[in-house]
Every structure is written in C-alpha cells, then in structure tokens.
PDB file of C-alpha atoms in Angstrom:
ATOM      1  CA  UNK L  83       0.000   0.000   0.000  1.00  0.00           C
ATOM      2  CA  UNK L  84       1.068   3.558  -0.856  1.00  0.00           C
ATOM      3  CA  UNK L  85       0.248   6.636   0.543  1.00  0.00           C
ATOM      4  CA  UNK L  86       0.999   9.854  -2.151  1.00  0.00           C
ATOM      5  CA  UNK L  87       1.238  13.275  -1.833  1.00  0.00           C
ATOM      6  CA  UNK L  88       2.413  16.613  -3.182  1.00  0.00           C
ATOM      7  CA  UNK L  89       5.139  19.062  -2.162  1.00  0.00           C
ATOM      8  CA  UNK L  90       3.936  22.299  -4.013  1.00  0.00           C
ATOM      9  CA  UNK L  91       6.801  23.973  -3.862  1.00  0.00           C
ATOM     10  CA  UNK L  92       8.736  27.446  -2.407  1.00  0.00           C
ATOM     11  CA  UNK L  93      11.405  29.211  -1.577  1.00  0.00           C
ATOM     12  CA  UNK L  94      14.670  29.728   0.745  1.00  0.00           C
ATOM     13  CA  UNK L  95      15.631  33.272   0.637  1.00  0.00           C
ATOM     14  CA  UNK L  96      18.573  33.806   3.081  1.00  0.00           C
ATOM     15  CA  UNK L  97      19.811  38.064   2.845  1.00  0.00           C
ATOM     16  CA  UNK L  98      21.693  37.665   6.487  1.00  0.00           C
ATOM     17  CA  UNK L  99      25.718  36.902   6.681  1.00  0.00           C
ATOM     18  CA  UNK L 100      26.097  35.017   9.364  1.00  0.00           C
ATOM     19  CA  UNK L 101      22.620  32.697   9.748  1.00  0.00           C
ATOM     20  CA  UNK L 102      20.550  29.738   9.122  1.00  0.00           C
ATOM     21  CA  UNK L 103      17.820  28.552   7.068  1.00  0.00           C
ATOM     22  CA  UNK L 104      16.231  25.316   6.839  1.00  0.00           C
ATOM     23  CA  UNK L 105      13.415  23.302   6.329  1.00  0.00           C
ATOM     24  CA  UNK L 106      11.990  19.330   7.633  1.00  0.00           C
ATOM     25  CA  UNK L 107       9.305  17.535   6.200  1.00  0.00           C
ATOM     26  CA  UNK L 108       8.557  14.453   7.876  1.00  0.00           C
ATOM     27  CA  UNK L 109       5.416  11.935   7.085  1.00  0.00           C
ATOM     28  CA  UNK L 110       4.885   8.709   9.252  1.00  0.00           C
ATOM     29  CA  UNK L 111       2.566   6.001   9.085  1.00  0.00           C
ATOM     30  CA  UNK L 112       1.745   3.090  11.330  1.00  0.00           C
ATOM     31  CA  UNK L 113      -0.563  -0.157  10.972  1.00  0.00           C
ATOM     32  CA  UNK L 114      -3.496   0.476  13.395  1.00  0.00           C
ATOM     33  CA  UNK L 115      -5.440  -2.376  12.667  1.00  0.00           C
ATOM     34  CA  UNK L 116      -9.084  -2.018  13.556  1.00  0.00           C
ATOM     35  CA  UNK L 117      -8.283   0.706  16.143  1.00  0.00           C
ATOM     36  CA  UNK L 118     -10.343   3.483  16.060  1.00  0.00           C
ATOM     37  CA  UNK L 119      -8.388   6.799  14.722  1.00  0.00           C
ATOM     38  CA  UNK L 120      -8.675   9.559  17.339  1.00  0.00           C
ATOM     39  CA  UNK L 121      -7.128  12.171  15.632  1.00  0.00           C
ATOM     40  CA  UNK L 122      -7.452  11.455  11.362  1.00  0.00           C
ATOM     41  CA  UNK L 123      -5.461  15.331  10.365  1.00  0.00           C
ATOM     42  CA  UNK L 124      -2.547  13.994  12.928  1.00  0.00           C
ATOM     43  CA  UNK L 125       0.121  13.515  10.156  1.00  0.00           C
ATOM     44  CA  UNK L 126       3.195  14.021  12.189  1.00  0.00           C
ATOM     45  CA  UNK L 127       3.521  11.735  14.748  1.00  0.00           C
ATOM     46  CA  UNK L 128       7.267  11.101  16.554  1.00  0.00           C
ATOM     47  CA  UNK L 129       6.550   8.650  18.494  1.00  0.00           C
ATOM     48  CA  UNK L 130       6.021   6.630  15.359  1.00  0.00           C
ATOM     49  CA  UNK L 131       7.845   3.588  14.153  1.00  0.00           C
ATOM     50  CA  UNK L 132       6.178   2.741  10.865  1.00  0.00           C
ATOM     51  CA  UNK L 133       7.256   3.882   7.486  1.00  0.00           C
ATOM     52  CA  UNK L 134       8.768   6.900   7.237  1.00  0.00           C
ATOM     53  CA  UNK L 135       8.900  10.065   4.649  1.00  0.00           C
ATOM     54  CA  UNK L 136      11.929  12.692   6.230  1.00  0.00           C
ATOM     55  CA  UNK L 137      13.436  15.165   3.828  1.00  0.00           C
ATOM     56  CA  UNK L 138      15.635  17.894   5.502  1.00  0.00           C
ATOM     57  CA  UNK L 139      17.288  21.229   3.695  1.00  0.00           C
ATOM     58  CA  UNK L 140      20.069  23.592   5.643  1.00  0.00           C
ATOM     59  CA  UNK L 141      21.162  26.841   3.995  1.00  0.00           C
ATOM     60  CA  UNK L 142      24.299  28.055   6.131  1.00  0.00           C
ATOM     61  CA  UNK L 143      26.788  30.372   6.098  1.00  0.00           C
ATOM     62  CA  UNK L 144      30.046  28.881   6.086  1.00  0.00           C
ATOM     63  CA  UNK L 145      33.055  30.429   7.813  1.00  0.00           C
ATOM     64  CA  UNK L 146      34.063  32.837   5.288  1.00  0.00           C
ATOM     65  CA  UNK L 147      30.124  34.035   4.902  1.00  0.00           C
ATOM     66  CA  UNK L 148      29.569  31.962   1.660  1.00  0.00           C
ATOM     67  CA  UNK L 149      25.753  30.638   1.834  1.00  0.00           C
ATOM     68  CA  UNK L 150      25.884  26.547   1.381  1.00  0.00           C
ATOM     69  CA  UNK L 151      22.830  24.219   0.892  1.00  0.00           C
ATOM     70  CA  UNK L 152      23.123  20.611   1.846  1.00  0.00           C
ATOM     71  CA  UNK L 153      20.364  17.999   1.809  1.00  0.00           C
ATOM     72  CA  UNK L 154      19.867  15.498   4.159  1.00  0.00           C
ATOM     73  CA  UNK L 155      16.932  12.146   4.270  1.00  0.00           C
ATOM     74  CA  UNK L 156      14.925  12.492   1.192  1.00  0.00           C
ATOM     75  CA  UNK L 157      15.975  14.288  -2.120  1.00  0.00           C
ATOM     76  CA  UNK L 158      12.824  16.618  -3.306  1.00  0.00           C
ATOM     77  CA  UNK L 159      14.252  18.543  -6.004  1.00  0.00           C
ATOM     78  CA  UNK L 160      15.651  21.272  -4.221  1.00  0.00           C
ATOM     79  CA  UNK L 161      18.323  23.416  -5.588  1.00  0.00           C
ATOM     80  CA  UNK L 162      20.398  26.141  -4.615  1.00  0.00           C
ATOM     81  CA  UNK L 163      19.497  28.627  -7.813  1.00  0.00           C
ATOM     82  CA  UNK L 164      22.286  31.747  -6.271  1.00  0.00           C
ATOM     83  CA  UNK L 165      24.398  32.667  -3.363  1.00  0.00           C
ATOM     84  CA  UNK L 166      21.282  33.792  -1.064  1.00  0.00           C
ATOM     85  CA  UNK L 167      18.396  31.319  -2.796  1.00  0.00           C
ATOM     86  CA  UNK L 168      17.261  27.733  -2.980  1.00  0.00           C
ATOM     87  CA  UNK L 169      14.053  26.716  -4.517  1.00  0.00           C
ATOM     88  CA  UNK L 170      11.760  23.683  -3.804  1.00  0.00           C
ATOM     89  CA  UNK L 171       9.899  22.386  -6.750  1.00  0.00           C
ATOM     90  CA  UNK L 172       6.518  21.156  -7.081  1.00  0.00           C
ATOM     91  CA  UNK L 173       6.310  16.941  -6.784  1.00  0.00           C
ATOM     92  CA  UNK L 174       4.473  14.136  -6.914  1.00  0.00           C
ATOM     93  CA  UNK L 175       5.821  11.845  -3.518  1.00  0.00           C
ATOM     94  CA  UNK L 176       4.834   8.679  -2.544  1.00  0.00           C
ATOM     95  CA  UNK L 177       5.682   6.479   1.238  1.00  0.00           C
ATOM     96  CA  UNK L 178       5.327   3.000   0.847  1.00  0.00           C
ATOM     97  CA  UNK L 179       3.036   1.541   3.667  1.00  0.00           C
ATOM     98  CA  UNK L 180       4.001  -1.746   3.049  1.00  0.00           C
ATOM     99  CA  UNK L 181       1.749  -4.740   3.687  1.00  0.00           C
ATOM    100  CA  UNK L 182      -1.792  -4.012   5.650  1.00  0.00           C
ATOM    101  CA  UNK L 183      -3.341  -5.615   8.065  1.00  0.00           C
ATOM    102  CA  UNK L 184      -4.729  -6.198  11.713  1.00  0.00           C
ATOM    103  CA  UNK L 185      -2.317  -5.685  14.884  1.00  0.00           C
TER     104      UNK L 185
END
C-alpha cells in the first residue's frame, strides 16, 4: 500500500551573513489495525515507528560568509538557484506503507 502526496513547492531566501535557514518535512505512518483513529489530520507523529517520509534542507553560512545548501533524508528537487536562494519544486511523492493488516 502507498500513501501519495504533493510538495507544491517554495522558496529559501537567506539576505543575512552570518545565519541559518532550513526546512523538515517528515510523514509517518503506522498499521493500526481495527483501532479506532482519534485524531485522522494527525500527520506528524514522533513517536512513530512505521514507514517513514523525512526530507531535511540547511542553507548556512560557512566560515568565510559563503551561503551553502546541503540535503539530508529524502531528495525533493531542491536546488540552490544563487548565493542567497534555494528553490523547492513542485512533486508528486509517494511512502510505501508496506503490507496491511490487523495488529
């Protein structure tokens, strides 16, 4: 079973020297069986330990005031486009559920 959904995109716009920008997406499912759901818009959940969607962005400043982008978990597309700005595209995602079925 799959679950989809879709980023829509933005923006990272960092004008500061010496500072830090970032962004965390993180999407977890678990297998509850016949349990009744309490809370049905409760999306993320840490406690967790069922599949897992995590993508993470950091725009820095590095030492001599350069901005940097890495990406860490999940790759979504996003891109540094200049020294102060990193765009997230629009995308189609899917977590994989795995199998179904009671507790």
């Amino acid at each position: 079973m799959e679950a989809n959904f879709i980023i829509d995109g933005g923006s990272i716009v960092m004008d500061a020297g010496n500072a830090l920008a970032s962004y965390q997406l993180v999407i977890e499912a678990e297998n509850l069986g016949t349990a009744p759901i309490e809370s049905p818009t409760r999306l993320i959940i840490p406690s967790l330990s069922g599949p897992r969607f995590q993508a993470d962005g950091e725009f820095v400043a590095d030492a001599v005031g350069d901005q940097v982008f890495t990406i860490f978990g999940e790759d979504i597309g996003a891109t540094q486009l200049d020294r102060t700005t990193v765009e997230i595209p629009f995308s189609l995602q899917t977590l994989d559920l795995g199998i179904l079925g009671g507790r």
